PDB file of C-alpha atoms in Angstrom:
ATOM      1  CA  UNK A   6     -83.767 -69.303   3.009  1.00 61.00           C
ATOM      2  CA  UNK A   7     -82.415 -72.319   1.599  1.00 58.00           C
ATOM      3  CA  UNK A   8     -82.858 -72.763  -2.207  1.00 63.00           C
ATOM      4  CA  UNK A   9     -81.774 -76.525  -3.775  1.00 69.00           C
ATOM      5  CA  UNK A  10     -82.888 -75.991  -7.087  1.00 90.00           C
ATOM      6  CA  UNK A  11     -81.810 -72.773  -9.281  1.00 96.00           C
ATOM      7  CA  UNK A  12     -85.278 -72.812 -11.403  1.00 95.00           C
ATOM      8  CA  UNK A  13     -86.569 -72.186  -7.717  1.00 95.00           C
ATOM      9  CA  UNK A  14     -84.520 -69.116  -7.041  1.00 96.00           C
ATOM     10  CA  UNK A  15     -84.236 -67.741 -10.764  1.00 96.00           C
ATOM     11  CA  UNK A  16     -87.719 -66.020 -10.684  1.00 96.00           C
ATOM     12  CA  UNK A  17     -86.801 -64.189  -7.641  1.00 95.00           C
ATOM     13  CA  UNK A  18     -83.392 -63.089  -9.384  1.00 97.00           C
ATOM     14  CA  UNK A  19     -84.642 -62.041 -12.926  1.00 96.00           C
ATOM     15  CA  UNK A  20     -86.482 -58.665 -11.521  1.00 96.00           C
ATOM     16  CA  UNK A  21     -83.101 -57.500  -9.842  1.00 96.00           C
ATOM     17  CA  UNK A  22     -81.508 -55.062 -12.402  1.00 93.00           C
ATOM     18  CA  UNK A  23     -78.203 -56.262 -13.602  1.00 92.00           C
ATOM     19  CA  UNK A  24     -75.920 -57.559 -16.405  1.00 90.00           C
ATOM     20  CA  UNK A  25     -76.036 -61.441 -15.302  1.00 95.00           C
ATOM     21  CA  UNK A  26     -77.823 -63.556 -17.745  1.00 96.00           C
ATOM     22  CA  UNK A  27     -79.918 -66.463 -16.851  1.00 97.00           C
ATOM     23  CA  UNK A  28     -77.089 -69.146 -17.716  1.00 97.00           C
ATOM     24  CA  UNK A  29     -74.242 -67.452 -15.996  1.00 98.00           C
ATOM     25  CA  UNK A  30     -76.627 -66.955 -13.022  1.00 98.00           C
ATOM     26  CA  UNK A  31     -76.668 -70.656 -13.089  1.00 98.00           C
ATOM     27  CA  UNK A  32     -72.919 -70.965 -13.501  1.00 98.00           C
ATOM     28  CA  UNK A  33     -72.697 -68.802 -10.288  1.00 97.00           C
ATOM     29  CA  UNK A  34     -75.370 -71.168  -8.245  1.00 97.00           C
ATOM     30  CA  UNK A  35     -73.441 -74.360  -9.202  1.00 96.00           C
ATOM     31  CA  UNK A  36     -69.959 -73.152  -8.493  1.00 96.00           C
ATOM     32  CA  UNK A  37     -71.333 -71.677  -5.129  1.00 96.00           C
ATOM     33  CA  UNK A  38     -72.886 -74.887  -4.129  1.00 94.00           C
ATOM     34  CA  UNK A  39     -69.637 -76.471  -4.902  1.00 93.00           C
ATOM     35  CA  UNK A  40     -67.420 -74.654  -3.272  1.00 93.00           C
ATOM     36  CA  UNK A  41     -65.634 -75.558   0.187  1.00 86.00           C
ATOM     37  CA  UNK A  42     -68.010 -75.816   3.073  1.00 80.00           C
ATOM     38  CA  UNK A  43     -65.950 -74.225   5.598  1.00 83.00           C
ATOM     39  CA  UNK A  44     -64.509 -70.594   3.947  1.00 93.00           C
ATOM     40  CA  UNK A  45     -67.152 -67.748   2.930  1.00 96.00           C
ATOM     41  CA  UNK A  46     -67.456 -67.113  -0.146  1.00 97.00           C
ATOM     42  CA  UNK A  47     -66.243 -63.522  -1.653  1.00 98.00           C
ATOM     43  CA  UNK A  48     -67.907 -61.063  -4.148  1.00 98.00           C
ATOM     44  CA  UNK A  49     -66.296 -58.057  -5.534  1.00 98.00           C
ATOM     45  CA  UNK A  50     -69.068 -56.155  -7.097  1.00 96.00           C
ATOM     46  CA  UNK A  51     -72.718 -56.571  -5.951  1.00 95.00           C
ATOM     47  CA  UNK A  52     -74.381 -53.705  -7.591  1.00 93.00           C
ATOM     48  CA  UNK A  53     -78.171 -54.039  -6.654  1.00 95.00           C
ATOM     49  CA  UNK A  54     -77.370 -57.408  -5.704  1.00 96.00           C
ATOM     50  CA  UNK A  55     -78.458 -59.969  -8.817  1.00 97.00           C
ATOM     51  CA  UNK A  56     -75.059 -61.797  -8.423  1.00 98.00           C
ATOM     52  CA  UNK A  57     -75.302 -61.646  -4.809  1.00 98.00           C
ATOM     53  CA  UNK A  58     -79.036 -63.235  -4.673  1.00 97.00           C
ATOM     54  CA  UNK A  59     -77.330 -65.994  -6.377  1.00 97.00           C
ATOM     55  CA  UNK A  60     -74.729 -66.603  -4.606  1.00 97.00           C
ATOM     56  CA  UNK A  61     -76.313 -66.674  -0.959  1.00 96.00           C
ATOM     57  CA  UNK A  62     -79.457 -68.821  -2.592  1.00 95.00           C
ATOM     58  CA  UNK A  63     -76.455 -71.601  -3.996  1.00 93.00           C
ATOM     59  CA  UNK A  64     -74.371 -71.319  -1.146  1.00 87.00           C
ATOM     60  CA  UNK A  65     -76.154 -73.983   0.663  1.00 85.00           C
ATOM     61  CA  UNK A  66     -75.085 -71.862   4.492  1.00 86.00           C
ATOM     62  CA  UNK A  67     -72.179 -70.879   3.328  1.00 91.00           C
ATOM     63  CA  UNK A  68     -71.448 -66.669   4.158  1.00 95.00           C
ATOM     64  CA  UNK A  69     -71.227 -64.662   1.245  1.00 97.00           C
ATOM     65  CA  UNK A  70     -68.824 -61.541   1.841  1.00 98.00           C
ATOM     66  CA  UNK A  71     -70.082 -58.857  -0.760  1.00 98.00           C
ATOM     67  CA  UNK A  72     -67.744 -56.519  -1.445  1.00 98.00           C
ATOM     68  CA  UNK A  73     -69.011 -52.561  -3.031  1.00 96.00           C
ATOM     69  CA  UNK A  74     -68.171 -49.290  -2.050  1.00 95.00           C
ATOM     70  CA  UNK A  75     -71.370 -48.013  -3.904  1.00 92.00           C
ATOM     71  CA  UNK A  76     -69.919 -44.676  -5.476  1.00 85.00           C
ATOM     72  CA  UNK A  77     -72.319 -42.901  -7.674  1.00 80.00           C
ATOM     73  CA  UNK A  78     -71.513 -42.616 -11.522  1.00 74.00           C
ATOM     74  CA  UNK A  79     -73.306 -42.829 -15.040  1.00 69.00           C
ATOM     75  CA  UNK A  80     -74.400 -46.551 -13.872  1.00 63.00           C
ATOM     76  CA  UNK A  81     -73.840 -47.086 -10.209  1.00 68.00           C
ATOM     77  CA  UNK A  82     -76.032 -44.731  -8.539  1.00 80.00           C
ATOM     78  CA  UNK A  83     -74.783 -45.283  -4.700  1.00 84.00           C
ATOM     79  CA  UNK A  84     -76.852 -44.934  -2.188  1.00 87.00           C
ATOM     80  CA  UNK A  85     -79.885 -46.000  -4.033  1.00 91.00           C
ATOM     81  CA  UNK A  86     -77.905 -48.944  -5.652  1.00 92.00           C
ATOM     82  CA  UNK A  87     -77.125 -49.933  -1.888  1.00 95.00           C
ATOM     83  CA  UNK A  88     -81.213 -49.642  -0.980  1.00 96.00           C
ATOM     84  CA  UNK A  89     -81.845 -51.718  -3.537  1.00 95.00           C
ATOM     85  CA  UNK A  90     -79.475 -54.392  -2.814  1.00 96.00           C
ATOM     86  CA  UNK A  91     -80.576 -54.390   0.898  1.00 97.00           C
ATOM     87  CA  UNK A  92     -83.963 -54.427  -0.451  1.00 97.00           C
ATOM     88  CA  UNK A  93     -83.030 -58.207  -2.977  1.00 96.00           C
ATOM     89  CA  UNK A  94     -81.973 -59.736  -0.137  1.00 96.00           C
ATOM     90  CA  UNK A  95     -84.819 -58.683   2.470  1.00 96.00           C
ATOM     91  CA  UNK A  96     -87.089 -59.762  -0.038  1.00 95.00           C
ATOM     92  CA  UNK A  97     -85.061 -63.129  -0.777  1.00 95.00           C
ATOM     93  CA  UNK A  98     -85.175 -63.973   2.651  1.00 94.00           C
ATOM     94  CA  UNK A  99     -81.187 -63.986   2.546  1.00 95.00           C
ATOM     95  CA  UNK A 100     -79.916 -61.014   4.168  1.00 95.00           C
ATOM     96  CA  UNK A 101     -78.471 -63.179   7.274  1.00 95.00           C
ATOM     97  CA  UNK A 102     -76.233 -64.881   4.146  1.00 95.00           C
ATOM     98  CA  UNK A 103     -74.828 -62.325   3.247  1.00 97.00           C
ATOM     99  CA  UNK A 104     -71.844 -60.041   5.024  1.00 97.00           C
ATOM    100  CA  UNK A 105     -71.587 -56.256   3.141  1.00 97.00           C
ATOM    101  CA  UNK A 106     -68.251 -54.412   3.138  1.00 98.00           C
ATOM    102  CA  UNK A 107     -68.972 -51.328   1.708  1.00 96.00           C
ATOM    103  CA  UNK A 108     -65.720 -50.547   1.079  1.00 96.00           C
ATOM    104  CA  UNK A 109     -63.141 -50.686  -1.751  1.00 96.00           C
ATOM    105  CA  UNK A 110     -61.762 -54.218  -2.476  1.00 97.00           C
ATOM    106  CA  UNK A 111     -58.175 -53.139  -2.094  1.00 96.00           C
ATOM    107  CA  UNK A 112     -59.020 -51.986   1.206  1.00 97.00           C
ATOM    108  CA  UNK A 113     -60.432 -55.273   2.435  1.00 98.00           C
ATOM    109  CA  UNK A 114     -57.972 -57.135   1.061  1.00 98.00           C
ATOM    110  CA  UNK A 115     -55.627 -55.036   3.130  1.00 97.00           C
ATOM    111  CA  UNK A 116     -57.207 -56.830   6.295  1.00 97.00           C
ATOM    112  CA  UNK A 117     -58.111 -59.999   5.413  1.00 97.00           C
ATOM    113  CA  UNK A 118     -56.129 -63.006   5.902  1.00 95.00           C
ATOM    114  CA  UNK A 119     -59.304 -65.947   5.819  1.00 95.00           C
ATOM    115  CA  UNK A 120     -59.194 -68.811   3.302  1.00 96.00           C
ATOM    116  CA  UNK A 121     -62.399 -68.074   0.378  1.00 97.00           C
ATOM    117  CA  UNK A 122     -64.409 -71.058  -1.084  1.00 95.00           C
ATOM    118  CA  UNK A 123     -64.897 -69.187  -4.317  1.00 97.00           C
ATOM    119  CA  UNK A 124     -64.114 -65.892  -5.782  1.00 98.00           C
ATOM    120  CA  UNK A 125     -66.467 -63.665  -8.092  1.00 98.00           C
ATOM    121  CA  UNK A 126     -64.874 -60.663  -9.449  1.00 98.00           C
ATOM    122  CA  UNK A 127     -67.256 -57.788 -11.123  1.00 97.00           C
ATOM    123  CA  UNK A 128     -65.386 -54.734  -9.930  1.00 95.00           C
ATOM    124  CA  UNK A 129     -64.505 -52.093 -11.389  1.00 93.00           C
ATOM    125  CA  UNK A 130     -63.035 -52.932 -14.836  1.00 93.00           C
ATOM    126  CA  UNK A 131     -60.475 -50.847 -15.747  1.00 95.00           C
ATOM    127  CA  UNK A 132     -56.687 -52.966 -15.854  1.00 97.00           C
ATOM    128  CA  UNK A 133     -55.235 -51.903 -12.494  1.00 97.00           C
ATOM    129  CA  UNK A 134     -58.638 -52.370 -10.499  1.00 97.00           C
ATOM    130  CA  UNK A 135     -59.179 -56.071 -11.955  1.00 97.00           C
ATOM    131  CA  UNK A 136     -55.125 -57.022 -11.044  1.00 97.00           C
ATOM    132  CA  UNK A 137     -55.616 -55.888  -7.600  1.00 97.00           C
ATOM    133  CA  UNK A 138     -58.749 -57.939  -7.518  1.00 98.00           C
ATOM    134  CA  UNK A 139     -57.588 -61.257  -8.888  1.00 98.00           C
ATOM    135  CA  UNK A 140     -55.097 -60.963  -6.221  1.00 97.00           C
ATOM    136  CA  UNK A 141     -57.668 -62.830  -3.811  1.00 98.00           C
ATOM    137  CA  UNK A 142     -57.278 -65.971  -5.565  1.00 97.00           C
ATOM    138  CA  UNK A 143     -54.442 -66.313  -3.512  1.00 96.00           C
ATOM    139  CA  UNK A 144     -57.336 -66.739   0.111  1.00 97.00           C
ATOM    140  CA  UNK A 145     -58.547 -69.811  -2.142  1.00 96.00           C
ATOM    141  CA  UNK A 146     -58.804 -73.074  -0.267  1.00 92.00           C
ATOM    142  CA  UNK A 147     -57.771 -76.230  -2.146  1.00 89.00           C
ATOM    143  CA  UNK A 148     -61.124 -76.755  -4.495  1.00 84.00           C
ATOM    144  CA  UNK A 149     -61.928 -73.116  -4.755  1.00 90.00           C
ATOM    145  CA  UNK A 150     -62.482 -71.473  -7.840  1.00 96.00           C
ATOM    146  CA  UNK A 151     -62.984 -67.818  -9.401  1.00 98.00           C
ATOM    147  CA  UNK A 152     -65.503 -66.700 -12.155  1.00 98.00           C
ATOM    148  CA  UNK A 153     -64.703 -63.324 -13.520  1.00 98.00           C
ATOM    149  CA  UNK A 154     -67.783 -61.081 -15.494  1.00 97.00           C
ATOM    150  CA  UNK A 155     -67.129 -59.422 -18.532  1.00 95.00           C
ATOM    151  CA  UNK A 156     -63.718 -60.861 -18.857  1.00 95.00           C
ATOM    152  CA  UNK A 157     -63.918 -61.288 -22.744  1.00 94.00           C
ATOM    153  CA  UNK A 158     -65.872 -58.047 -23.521  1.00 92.00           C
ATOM    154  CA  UNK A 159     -63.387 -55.054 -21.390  1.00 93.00           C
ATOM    155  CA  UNK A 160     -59.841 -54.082 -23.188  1.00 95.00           C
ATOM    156  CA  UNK A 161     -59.170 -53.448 -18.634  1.00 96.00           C
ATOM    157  CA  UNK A 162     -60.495 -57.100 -17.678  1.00 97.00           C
ATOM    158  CA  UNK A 163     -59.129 -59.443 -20.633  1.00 97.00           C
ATOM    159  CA  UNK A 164     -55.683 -57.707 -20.538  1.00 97.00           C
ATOM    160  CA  UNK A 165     -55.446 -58.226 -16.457  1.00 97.00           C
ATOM    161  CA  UNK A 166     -56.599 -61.675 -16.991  1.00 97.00           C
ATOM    162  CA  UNK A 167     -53.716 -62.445 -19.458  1.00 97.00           C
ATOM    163  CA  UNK A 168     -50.966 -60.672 -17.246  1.00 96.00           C
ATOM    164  CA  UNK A 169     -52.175 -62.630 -13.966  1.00 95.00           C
ATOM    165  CA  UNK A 170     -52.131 -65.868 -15.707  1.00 94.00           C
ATOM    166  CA  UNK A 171     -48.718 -65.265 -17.640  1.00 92.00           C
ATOM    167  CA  UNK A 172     -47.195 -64.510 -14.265  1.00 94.00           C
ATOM    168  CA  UNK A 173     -48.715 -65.998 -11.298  1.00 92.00           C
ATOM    169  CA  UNK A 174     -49.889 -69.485 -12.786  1.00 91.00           C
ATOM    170  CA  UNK A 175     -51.767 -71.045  -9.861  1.00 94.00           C
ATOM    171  CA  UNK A 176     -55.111 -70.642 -12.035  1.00 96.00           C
ATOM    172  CA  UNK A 177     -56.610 -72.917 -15.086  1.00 97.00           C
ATOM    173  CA  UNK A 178     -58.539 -71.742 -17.460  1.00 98.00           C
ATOM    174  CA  UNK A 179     -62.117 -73.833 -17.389  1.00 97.00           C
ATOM    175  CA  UNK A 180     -64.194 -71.982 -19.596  1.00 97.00           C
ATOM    176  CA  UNK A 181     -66.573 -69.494 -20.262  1.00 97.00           C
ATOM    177  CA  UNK A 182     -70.331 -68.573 -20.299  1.00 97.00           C
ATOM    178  CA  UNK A 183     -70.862 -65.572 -22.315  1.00 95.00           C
ATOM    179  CA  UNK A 184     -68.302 -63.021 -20.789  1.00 95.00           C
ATOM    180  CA  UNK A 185     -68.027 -65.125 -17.408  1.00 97.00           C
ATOM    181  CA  UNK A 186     -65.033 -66.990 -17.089  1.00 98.00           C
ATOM    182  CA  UNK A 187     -64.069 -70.031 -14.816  1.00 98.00           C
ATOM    183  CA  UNK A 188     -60.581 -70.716 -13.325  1.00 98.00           C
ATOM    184  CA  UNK A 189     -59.538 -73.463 -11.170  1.00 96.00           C
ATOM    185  CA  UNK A 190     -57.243 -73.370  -8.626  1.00 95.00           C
ATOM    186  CA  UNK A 191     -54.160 -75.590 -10.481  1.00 94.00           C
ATOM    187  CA  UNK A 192     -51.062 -74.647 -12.859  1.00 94.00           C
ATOM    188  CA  UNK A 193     -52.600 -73.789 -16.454  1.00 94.00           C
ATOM    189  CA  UNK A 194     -51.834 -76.594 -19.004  1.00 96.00           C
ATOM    190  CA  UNK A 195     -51.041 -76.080 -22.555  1.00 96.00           C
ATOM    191  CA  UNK A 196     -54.508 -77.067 -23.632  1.00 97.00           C
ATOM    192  CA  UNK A 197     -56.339 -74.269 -21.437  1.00 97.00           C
ATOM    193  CA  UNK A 198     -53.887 -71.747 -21.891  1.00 96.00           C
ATOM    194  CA  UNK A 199     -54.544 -72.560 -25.854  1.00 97.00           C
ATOM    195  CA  UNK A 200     -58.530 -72.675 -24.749  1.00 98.00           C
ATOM    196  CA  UNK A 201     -57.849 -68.741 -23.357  1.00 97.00           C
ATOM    197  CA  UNK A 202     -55.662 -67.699 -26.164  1.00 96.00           C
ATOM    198  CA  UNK A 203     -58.409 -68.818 -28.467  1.00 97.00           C
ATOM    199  CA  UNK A 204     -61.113 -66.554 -27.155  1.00 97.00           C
ATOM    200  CA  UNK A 205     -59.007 -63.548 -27.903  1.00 96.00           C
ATOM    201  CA  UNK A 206     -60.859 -63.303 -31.198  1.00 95.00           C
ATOM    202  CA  UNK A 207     -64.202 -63.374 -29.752  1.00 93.00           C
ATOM    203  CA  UNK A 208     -63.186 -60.520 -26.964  1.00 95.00           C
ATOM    204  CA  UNK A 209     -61.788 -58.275 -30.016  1.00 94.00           C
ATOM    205  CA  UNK A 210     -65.403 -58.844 -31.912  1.00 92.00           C
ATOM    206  CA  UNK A 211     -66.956 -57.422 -28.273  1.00 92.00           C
ATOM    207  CA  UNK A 212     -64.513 -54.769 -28.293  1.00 93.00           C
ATOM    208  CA  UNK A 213     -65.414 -53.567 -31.836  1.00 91.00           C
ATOM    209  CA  UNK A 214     -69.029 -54.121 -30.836  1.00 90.00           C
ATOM    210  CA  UNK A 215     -68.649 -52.038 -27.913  1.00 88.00           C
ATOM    211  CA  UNK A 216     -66.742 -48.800 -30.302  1.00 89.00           C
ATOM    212  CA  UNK A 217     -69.782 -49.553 -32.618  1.00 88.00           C
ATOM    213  CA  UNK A 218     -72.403 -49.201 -30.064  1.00 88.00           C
ATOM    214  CA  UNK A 219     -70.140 -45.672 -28.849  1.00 88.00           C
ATOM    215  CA  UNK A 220     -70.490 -44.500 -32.312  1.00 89.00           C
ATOM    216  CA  UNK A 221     -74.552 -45.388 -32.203  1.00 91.00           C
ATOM    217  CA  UNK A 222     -73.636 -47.639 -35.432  1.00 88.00           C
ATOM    218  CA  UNK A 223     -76.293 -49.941 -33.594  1.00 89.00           C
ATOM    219  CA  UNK A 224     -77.268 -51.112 -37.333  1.00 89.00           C
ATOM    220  CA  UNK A 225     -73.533 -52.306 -38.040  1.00 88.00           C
ATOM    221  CA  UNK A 226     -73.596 -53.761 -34.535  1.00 81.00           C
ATOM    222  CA  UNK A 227     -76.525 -55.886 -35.220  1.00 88.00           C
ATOM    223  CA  UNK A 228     -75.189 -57.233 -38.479  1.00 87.00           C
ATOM    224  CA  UNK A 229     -72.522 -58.509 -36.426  1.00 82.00           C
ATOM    225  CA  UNK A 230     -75.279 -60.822 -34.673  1.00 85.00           C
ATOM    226  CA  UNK A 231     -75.407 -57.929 -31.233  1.00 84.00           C
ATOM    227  CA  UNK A 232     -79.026 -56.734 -31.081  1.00 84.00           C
ATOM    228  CA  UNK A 233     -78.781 -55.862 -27.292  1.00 82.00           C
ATOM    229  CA  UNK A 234     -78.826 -51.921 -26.434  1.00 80.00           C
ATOM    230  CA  UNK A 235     -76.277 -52.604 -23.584  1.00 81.00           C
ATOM    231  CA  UNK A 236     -72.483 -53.926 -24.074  1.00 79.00           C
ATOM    232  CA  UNK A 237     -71.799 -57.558 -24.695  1.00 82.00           C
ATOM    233  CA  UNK A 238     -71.603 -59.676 -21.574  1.00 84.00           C
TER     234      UNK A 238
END
């Protein structure tokens, strides 16, 4: 189903549970309507398939790989997780869009040797997991980019972010919506590796937030302007 306009698509995508707000969700449909016609687009972490809904409804043809080896834990609940993201995109009209590997990301990257139009990484979040992951940036095709959730509110995500751009340096820094970040595919310049440095502040503010919220100091939380029950992102 082909969907030109995000306000089109968005009321279809706010019932699917998820931690993608309304403007990254539009962050997502623009950068997958941008990206290169020819290479698939690639999604490391559908969950229930919010993200995903997006990404097939922008991508204007374009395949969407989702990547999610649905294990069952305190917030990813499997097979059920899987029935309901089969269930988004049967309902979306987008389930020929969209190709699932229900497998671990490390494993597909193992096998895969395609150029990718554009790269969403919502994995697992721990430091190791999110370095293995930003490793597909290297599939990109010349205008690709990647957008990375919950990159400035997870100790794992922020500090994989900094080592891959200290030492690989084919990505820019573009900006951020809320916890998603954009990257470019070009060398960093001094001005967005100063743009990145200077949201360190704001990620240690989630951080605390996040030890705050552990502690069910929800009150102190709140006087820090975070009224939301989950973790900033």
């Amino acid at each position: 189903m082909e969907h030109t306009s995000f306000d089109t698509l968005w009321p279809q995508v706010d019932p699917i549970p998820g931690w993608l707000t309304q403007d990254q969700a539009r962050v997502l449909f623009s950068a997958a309507q941008q990206a290169p016609t020819a290479a698939p687009i690639v999604e490391i972490g559908s969950h229930r398939g919010r993200s995903t809904v997006v990404l097939a409804g922008g991508g204007g043809g374009r395949q969407v790989v989702a990547i999610d080896p649905f294990v069952t834990g305190r917030l990813f609940d499997g097979d059920a997780a899987r029935r309901d993201f089969e269930a988004a995109l049967a309902r979306t009209g987008l389930s020929d869009r969209v190709e699932l590997k229900a497998a671990r990301s490390q494993d597909v990257y193992a096998r895969w040797n395609l150029p990718i139009g554009l790269l969403y990484i919502d994995g697992k979040h721990d430091y190791w997991s999110c370095l293995r992951d930003l490793r597909w940036a290297r599939f990109l095709a010349p205008g690709g980019q990647v957008l990375v959730h919950d990159a400035f509110s997870s100790i794992g995500v922020t500090t994989a972010l900094i080592r891959h751009l200290a030492t690989d340096r084919t990505l820019r820094y573009a900006g951020r919506t809320g916890s998603l970040a954009s990257f470019i595919l070009a060398p960093p310049t001094a001005s967005s590796t100063r743009a990145f440095l200077g949201e360190l502040p704001w990620w240690m503010r989630n951080v605390g937030i996040k030890v705050l919220l552990r502690l069910r100091a929800r009150g102190v939380a709140a006087r820090l302007g975070h009224t939301d029950r989950f973790d900033p992102y």
